[in-house]
Tab-separated table of C-alpha atoms in Angstrom:
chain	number	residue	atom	x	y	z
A	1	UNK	CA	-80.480	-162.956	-28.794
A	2	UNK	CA	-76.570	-162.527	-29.079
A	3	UNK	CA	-76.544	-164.862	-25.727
A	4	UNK	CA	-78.381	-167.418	-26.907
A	5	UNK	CA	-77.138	-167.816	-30.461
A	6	UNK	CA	-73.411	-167.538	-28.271
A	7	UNK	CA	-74.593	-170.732	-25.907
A	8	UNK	CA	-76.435	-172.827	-28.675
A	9	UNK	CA	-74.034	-172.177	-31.680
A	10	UNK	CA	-75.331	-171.050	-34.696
A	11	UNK	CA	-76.136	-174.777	-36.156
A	12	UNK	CA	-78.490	-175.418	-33.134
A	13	UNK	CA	-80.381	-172.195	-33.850
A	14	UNK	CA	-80.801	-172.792	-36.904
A	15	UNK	CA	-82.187	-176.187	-36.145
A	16	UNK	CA	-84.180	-175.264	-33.789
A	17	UNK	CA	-85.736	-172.284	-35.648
A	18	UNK	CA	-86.206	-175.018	-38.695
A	19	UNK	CA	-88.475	-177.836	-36.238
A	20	UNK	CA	-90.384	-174.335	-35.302
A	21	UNK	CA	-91.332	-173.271	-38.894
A	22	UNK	CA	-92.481	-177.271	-39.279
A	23	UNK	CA	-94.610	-176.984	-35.930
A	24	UNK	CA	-96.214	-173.835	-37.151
A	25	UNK	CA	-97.289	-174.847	-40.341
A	26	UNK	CA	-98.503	-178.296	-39.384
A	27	UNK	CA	-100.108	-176.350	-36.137
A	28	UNK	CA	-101.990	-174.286	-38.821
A	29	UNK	CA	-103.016	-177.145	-40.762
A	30	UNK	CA	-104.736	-178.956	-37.705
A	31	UNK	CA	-101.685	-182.451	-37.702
A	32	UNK	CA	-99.346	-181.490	-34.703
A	33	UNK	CA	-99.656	-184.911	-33.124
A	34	UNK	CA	-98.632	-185.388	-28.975
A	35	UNK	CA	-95.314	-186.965	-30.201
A	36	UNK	CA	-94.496	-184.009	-32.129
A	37	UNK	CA	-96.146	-181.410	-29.332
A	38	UNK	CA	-93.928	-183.259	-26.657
A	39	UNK	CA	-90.680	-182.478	-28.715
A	40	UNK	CA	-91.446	-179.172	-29.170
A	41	UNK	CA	-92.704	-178.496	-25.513
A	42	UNK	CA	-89.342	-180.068	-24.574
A	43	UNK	CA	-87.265	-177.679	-27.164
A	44	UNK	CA	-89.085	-174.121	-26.218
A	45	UNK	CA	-90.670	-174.964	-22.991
A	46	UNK	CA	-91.401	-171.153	-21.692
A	47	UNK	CA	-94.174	-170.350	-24.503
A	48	UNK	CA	-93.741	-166.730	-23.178
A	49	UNK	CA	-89.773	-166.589	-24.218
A	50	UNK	CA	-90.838	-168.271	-26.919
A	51	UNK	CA	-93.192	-165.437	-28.065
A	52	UNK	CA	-90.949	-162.755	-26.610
A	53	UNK	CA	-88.259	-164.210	-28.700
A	54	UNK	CA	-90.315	-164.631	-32.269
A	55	UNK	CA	-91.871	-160.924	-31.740
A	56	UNK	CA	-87.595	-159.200	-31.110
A	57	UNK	CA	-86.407	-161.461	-33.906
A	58	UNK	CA	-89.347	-159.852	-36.371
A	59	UNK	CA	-88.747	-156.855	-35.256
A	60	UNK	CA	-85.218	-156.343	-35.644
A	61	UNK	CA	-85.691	-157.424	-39.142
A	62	UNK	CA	-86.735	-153.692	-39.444
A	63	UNK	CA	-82.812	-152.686	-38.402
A	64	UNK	CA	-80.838	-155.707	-40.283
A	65	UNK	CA	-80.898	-157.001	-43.697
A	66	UNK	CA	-81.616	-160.956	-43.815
A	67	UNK	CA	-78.889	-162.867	-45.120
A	68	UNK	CA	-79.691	-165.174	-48.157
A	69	UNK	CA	-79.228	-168.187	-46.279
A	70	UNK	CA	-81.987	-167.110	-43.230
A	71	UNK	CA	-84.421	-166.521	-46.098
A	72	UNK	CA	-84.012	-170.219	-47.383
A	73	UNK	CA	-84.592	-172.189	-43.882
A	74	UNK	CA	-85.905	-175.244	-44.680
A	75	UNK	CA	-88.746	-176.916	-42.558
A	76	UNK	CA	-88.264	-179.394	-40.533
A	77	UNK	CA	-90.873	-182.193	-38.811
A	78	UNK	CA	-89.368	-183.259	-35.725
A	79	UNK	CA	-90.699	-187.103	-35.912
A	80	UNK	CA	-92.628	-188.824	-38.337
A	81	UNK	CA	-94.692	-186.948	-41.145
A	82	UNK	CA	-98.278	-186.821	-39.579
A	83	UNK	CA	-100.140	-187.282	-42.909
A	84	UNK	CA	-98.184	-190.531	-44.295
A	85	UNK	CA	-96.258	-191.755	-41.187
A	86	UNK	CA	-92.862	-191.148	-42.874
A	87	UNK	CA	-93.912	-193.148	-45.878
A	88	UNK	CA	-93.336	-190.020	-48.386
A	89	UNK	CA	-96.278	-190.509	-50.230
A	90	UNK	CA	-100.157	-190.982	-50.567
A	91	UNK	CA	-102.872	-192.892	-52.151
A	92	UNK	CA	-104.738	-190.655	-53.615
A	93	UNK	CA	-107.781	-189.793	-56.113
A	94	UNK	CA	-106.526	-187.364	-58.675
A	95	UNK	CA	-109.119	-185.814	-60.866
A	96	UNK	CA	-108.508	-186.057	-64.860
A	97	UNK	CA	-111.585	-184.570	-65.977
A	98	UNK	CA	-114.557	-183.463	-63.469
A	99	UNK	CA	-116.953	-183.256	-66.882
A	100	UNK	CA	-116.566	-186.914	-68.282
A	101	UNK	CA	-116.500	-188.687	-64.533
A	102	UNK	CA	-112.238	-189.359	-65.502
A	103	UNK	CA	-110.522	-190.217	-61.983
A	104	UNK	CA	-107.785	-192.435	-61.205
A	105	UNK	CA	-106.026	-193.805	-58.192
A	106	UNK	CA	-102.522	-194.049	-57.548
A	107	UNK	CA	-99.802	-192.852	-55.313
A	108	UNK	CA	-98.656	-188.899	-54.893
A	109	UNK	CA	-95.885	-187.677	-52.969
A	110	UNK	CA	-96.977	-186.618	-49.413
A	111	UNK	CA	-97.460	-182.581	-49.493
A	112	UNK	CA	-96.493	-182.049	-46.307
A	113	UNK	CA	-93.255	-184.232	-46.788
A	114	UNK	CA	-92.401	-182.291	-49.841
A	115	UNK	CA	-93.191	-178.717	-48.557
A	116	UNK	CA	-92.016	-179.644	-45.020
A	117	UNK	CA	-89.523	-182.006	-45.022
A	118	UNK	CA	-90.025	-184.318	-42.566
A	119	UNK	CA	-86.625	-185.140	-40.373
């Protein structure tokens, strides 16, 4: 790990390790798109260093204390937001009250924008 984090720099790693948190949680959620497969293909291309390199980096968390600043990596999309194509937010039906029939229309701000920060 100390080689890599010595031939990327510190900023790229953390960059990196920011578009992977976005791919996994859009991966989850079913809206990785080929654009934003591609990219990521093209940024970790050996899935098995990949994996070798998520499992050593969760286990030495056993050995050394996270700093504050690892805990609060923010995601990052690498491309447009899959869900609103960048726009930030949706038109959506929000539900006042289920009992009377009250629902109303509008624009929301894009979840996955807001808890993924599209980049």
């Amino acid at each position: 790990m100390a080689q890599g984090v010595a031939l990327l720099g510190r900023d790229e790693v953390r960059r990196r390790a920011s578009f992977l948190l976005g791919h996994r949680r859009l991966w989850l959620r079913d809206l990785t798109t080929p654009e934003i497969d591609r990219r990521h293909k093209q940024r970790f291309p050996s899935a098995r260093r990949l994996s070798l390199a998520e499992s050593t980096a969760s286990t030495s968390l056993f050995w050394v204390s996270v700093a504050p600043a690892a805990r609060e990596l923010p995601t990052a999309i690498d491309g447009t937001c899959p869900k609103c194509d960048g726009a930030g937010k949706l038109w959506v039906n929000l539900v006042i009250d289920d009992v009377s029939g009250w629902f109303e229309e509008g624009y929301a701000s894009c979840w996955v924008c807001r808890d993924g920060g599209a980049a």
